[in-house]
Coordinates of C-alpha atoms in Angstrom, one line a residue:
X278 CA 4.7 1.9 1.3
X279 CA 2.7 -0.8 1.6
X280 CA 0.3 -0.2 -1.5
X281 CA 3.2 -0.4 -3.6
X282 CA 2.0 -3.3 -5.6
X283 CA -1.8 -2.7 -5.9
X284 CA -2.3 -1.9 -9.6
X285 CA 0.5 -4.1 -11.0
X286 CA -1.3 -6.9 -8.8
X287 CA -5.1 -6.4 -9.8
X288 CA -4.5 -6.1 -13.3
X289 CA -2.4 -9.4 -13.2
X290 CA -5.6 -10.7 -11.2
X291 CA -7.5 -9.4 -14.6
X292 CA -5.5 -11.4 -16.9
X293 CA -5.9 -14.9 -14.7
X294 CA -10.0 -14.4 -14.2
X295 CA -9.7 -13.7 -18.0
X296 CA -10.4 -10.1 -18.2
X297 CA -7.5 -8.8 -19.9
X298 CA -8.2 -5.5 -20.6
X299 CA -10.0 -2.9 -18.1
X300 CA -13.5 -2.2 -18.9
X301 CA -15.1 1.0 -19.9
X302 CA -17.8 2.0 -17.3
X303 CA -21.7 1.8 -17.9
X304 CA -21.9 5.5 -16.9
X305 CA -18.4 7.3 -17.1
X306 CA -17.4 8.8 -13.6
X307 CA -14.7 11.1 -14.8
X308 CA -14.7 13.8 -16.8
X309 CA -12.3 13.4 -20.3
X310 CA -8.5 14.1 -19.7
X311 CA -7.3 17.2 -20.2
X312 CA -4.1 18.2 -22.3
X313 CA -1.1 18.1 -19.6
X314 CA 2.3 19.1 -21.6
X315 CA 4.5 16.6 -20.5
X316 CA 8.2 18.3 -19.7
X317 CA 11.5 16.4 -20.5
X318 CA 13.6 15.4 -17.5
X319 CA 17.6 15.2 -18.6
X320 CA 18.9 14.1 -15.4
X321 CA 16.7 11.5 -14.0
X322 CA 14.8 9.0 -14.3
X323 CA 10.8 8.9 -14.9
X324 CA 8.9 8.0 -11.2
X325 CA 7.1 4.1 -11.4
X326 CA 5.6 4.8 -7.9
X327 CA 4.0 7.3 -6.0
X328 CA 2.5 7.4 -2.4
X329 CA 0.8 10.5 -1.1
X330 CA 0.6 10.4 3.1
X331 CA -2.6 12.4 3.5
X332 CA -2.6 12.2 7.5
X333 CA -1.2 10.6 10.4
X334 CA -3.6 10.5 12.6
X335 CA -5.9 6.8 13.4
X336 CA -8.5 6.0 15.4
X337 CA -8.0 1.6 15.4
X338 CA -4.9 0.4 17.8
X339 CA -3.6 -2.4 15.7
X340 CA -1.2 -4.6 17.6
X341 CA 1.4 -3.7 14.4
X342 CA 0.9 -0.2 14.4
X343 CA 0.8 3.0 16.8
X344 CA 0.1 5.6 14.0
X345 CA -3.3 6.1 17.4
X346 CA -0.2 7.3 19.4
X347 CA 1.3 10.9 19.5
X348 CA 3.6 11.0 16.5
X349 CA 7.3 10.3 17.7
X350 CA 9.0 12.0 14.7
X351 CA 6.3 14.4 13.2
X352 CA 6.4 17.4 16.0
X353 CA 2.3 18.4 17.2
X354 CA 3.3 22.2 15.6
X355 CA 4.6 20.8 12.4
X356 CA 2.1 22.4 9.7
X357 CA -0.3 19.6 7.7
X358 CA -0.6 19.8 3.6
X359 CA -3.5 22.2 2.7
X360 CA -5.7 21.2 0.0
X361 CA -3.9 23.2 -2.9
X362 CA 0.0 21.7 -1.5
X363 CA -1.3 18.5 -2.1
X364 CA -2.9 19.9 -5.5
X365 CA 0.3 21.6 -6.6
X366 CA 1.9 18.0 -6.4
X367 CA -0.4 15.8 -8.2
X368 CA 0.0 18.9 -11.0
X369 CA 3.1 18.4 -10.8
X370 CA 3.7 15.0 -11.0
X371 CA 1.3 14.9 -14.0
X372 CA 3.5 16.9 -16.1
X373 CA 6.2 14.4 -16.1
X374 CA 4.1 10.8 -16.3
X375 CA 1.5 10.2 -18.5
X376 CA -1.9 9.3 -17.6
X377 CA -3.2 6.2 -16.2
X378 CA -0.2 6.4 -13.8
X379 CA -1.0 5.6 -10.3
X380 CA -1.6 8.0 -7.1
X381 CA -1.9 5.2 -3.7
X382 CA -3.1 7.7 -0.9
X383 CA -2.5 6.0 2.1
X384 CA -2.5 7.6 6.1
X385 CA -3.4 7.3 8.7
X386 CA -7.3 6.2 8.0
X387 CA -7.8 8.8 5.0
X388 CA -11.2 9.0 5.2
X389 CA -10.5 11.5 8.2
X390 CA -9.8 13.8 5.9
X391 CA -12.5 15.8 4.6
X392 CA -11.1 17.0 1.7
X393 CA -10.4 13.3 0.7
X394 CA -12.6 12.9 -2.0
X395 CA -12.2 16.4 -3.4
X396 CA -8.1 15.4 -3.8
X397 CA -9.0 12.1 -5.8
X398 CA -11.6 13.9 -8.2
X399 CA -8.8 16.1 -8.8
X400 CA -6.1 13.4 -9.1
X401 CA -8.8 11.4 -11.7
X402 CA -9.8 14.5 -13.7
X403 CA -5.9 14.7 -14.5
X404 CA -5.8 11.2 -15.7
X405 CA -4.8 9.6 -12.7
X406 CA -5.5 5.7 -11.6
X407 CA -6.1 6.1 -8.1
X408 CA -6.0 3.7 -4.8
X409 CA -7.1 4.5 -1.3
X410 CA -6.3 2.4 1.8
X411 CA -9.1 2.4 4.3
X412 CA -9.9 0.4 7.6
X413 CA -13.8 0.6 6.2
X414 CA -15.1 1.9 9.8
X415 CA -16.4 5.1 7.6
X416 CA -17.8 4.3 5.0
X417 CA -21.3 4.7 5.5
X418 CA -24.2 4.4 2.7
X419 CA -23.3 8.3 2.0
X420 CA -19.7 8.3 2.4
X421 CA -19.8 5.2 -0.3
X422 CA -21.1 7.5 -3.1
X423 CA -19.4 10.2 -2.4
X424 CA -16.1 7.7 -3.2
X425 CA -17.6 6.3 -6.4
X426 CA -18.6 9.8 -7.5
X427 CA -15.3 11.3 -6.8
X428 CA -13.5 8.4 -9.7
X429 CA -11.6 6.1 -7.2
X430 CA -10.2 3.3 -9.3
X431 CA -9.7 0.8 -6.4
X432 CA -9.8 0.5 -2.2
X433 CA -7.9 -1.7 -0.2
X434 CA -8.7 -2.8 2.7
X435 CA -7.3 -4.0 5.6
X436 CA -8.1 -7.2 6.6
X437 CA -6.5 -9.3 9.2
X438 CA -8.4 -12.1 10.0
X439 CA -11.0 -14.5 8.4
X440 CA -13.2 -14.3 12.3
X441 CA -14.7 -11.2 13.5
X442 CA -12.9 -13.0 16.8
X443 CA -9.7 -12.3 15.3
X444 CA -9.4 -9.1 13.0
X445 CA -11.2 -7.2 15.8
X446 CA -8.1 -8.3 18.0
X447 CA -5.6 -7.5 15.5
X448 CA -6.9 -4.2 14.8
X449 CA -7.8 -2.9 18.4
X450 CA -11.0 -1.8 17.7
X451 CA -14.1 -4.3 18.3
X452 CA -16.5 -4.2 15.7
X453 CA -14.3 -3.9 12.9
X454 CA -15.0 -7.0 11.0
X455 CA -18.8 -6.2 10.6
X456 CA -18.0 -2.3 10.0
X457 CA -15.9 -3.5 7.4
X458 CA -18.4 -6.3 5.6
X459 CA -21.0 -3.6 6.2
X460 CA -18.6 -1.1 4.1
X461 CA -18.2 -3.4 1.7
X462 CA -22.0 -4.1 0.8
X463 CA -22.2 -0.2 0.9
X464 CA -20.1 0.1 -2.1
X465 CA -21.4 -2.6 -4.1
X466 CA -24.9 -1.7 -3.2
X467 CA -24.0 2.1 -4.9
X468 CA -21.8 0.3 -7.9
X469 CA -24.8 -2.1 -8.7
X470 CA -27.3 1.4 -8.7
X471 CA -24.6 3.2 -11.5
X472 CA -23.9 -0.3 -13.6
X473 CA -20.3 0.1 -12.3
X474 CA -18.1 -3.6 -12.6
X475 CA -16.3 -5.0 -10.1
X476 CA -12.9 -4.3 -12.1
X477 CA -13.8 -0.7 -13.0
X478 CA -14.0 0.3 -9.2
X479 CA -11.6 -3.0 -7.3
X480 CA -12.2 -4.4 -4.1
X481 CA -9.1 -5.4 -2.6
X482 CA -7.5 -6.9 1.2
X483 CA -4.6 -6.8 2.5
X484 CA -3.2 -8.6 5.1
X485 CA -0.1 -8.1 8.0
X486 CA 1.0 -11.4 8.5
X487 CA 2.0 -11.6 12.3
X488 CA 3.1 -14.1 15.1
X489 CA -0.4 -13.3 16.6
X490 CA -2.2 -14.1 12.8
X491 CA 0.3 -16.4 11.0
X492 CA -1.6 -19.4 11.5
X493 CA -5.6 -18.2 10.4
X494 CA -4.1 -17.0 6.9
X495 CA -4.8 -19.9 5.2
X496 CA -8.4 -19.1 6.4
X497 CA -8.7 -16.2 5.4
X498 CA -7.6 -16.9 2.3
X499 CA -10.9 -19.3 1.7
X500 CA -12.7 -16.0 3.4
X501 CA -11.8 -13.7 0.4
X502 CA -12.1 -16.7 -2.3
X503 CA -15.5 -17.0 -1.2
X504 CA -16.3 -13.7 -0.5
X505 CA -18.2 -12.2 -4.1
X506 CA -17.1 -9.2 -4.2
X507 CA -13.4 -9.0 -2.7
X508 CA -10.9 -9.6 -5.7
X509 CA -7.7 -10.2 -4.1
X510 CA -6.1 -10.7 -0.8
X511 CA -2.4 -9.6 -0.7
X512 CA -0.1 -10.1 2.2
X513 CA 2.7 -7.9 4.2
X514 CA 5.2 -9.4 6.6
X515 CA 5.4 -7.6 10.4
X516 CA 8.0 -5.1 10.0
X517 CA 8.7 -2.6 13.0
X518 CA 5.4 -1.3 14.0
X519 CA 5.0 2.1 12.7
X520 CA 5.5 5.5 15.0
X521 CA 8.0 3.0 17.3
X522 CA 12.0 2.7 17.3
X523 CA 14.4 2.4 15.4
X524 CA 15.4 -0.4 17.2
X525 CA 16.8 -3.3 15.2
X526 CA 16.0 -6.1 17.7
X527 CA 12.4 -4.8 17.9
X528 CA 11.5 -8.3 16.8
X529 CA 13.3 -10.2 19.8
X530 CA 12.9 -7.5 22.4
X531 CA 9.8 -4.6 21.9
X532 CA 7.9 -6.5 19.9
X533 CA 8.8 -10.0 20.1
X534 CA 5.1 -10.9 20.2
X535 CA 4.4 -10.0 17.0
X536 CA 7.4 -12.3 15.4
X537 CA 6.2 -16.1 14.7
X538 CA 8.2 -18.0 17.4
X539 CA 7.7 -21.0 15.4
X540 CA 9.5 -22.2 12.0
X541 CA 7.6 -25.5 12.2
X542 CA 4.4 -23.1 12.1
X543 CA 5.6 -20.5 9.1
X544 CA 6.8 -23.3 6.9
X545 CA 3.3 -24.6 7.7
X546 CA 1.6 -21.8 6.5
X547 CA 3.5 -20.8 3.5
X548 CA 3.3 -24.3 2.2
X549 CA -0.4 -24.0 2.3
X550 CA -0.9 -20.3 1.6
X551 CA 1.8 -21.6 -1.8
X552 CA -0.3 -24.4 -2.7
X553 CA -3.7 -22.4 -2.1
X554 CA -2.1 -19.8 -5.1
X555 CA -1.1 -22.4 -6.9
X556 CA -4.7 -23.7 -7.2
X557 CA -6.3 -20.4 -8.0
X558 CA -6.9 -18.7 -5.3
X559 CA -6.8 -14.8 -5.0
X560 CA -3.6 -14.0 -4.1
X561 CA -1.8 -12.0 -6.0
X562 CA 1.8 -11.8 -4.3
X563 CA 3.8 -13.8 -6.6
X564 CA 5.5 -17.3 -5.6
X565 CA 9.1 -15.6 -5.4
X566 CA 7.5 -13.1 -3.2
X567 CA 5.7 -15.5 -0.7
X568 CA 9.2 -17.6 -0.3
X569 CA 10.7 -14.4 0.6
X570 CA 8.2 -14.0 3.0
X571 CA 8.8 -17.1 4.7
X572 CA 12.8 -16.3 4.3
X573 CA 12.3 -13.5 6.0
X574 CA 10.5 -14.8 9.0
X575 CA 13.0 -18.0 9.4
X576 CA 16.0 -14.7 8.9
X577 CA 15.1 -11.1 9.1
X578 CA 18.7 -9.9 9.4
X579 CA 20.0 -11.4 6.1
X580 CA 19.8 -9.1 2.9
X581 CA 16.3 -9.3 1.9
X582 CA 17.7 -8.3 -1.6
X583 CA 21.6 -8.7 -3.6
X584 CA 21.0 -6.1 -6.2
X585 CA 20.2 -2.3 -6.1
X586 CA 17.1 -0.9 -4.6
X587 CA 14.7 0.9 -6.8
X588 CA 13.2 3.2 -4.1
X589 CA 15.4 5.1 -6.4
X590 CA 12.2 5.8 -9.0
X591 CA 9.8 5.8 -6.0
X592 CA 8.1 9.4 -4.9
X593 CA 6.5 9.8 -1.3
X594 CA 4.1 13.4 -0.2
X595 CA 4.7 13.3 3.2
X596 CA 1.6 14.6 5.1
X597 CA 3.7 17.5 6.5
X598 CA 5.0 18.3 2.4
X599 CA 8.0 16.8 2.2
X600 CA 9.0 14.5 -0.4
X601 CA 10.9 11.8 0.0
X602 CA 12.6 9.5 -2.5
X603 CA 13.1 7.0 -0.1
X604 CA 12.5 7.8 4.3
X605 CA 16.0 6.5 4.6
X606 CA 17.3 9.2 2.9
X607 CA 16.9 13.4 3.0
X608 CA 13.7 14.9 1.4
X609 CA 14.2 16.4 -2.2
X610 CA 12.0 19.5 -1.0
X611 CA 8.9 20.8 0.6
X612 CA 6.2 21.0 -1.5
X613 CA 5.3 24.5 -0.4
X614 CA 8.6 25.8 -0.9
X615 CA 9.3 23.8 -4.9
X616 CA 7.4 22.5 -7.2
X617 CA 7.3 18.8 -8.1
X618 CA 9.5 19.0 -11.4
X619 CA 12.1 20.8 -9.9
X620 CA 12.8 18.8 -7.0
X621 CA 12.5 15.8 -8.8
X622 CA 14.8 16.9 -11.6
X623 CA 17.6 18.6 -9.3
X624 CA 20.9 18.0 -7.9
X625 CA 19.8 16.9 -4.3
X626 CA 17.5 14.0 -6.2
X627 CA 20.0 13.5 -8.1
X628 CA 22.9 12.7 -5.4
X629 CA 20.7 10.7 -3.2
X630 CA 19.2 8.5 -6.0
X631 CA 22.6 7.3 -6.5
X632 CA 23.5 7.1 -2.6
X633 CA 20.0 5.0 -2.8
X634 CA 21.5 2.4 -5.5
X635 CA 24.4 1.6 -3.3
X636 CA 22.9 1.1 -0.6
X637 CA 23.4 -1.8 1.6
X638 CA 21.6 -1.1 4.1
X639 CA 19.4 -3.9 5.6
X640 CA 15.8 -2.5 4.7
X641 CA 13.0 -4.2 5.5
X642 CA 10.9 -1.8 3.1
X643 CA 12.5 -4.0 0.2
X644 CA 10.3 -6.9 1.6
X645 CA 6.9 -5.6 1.1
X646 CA 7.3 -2.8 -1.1
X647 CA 10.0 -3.0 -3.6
X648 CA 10.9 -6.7 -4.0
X649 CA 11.9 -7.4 -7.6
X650 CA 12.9 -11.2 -8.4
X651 CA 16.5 -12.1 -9.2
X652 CA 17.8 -14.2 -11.6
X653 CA 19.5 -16.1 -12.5
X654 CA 20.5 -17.0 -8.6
X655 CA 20.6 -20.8 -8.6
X656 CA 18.4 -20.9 -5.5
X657 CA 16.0 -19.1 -6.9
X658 CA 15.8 -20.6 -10.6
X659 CA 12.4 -22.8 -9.2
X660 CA 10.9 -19.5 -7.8
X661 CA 8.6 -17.7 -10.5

């Protein structure tokens, strides 16, 4: 969930560098659009998100993450989407949103799956915008064609640290940094060869702000805002590493070392990371969003949000077929067993997208993923 924000966010970035409309490319990638007819939906509401899970499986042991571990709530027997499943989706989904919509496939590291590229030509020949989220290990000279051939609109890349020293650490897996810069020179060497922008295929970071990394964000801010061809750095908070709990005090008892011990330090940081954005600097989480942030870490069990969540509008493939609404709730259907439209569109989605807009449950998905700003709360009126 945590590419929610990644075409919202770079085409904002557009508008401030002055670029207010998305260019054609020098060569098109992607074939024309074909005619999709578009079915009417009584019942529900039309999806703003969607995020297809390709895999599970990772190779890197981040110190916020244990997707490398055996899957604690995806059985070994439980039977992957195929190719055509995850086909039958994206059809789906194109007959109720119009193109240009976006498709985030996220994992996992996606680029273990070797249909990967096959899935996004499909999604872009539909119309689709598409994002991928890589750790750039890869994405060799070869691999980096085959992704600008196939009509990916934008990667994002984990990044989290502005030292080798220190994003090697975070992400378990020494040598990362330099696999990643070396990525990244792969696809601009390829996008410079087809007279391809830098905002028809987007070069994003993002960044898990830790206990472990709080205090080199500021750095790696300057990293990306000199780096030439990454446009945008966007931060995440540490919520309960994935594939562990649920345990509510993960962040005073399992995982405690991941949770900034330090309010001193994390106002610190914010303040800087606040007045860095404020002086142009490529970050495109808004100001309301980075005060959350810092709310969050000083209180992680208050209501990160007072009105209704919108998960409610929010579609997720799970890598096994099921899609989910929201993971708090039921699945609306397997993919194998209904299509798209009808689970979308049915009684089950129906009932649990208004259990979704009552609930109160503390979610710490609302933090990274779904935050929306609320007005006209008097605290927040000098938030923007």
């Amino acid at each position: 969930m945590i590419q929610k924000y990644i075409a919202k966010e770079l085409r904002d970035f557009a508008i401030n560098i002055g670029i207010a409309k998305r260019k054609k490319r020098t060569k098109p990638i992607c074939r024309s659009v074909p005619a999709i007819e578009m079915k009417e939906l009584p019942k529900t509401v039309t999806p703003e998100f969607c995020n297809i899970s390709v895999n599970e499986e990772c190779f890197f042991k981040c110190k916020m993450c244990f997707k490398w571990q055996p899957d604690k709530f995806i059985p070994e027997s439980a039977e992957k989407t195929t190719t055509e499943d995850i086909k039958k989706f994206i059809k789906g989904l194109r007959s109720v949103v119009g193109p240009g919509f976006l498709i985030n496939f996220a994992g996992g590291e996606t680029l273990l799956r070797k249909d990967m590229f096959e899935l996004i030509r499909y999604a872009t020949d539909l119309g689709f915008e598409t994002n991928l989220a890589s750790n750039g290990w890869l994405i060799t000279k070869d691999v980096a064609k085959k992704m600008i051939d196939s009509g990916l609109g934008s990667i994002n890349f984990s990044l989290d640290g502005s030292t080798p020293e220190m994003h090697d650490f975070m992400r378990g897996k020494k040598g990362s940094f330099d696999r990643l810069m070396n990525a990244i020179e792969n696809l601009v060497e390829y996008m410079e060869e087809k007279e391809i922008g830098k905002m028809q295929f987007r070069i994003a970071a993002q960044a898990v702000v830790t206990g472990l990394n709080i205090h080199d964000m500021p750095d790696l801010i300057r990293f990306v805002d000199n780096h030439p061809d990454i446009l945008s750095i966007k931060f995440n908070v540490v919520m309960e590493p994935n594939n562990t709990g649920p345990n509510p005090n993960w962040y005073k008892e399992d995982h405690k070392e991941l949770w900034p011990q330090d309010e001193k330090i994390v106002n610190k940081v914010f303040d800087e990371i606040i007045e860095l954005k404020k002086a142009g600097s490529k970050v495109p989480d808004r100001l309301f969003q980075l005060e959350a942030y810092r709310n969050y870490f000083k209180n992680p069990e208050k209501f990160v949000k007072s009105g209704p969540c919108n998960f409610d509008r929010s579609i997720n493939l799970s890598s096994t077929g099921d899609m989910f609404l929201c993971f708090n709730f039921a699945n609306i259907g397997n993919i194998r067993d209904i299509s798209f439209e009808e689970a979308w569109d049915s009684e089950k989605a129906d009932k649990i997208r208004k259990e979704i807009v009552r609930c109160q449950h503390n979610c710490h998905f609302l933090i990274n993923c779904n935050l929306v700003e609320e007005k006209p709360q008097a605290e927040k009126k000098q938030i923007i």
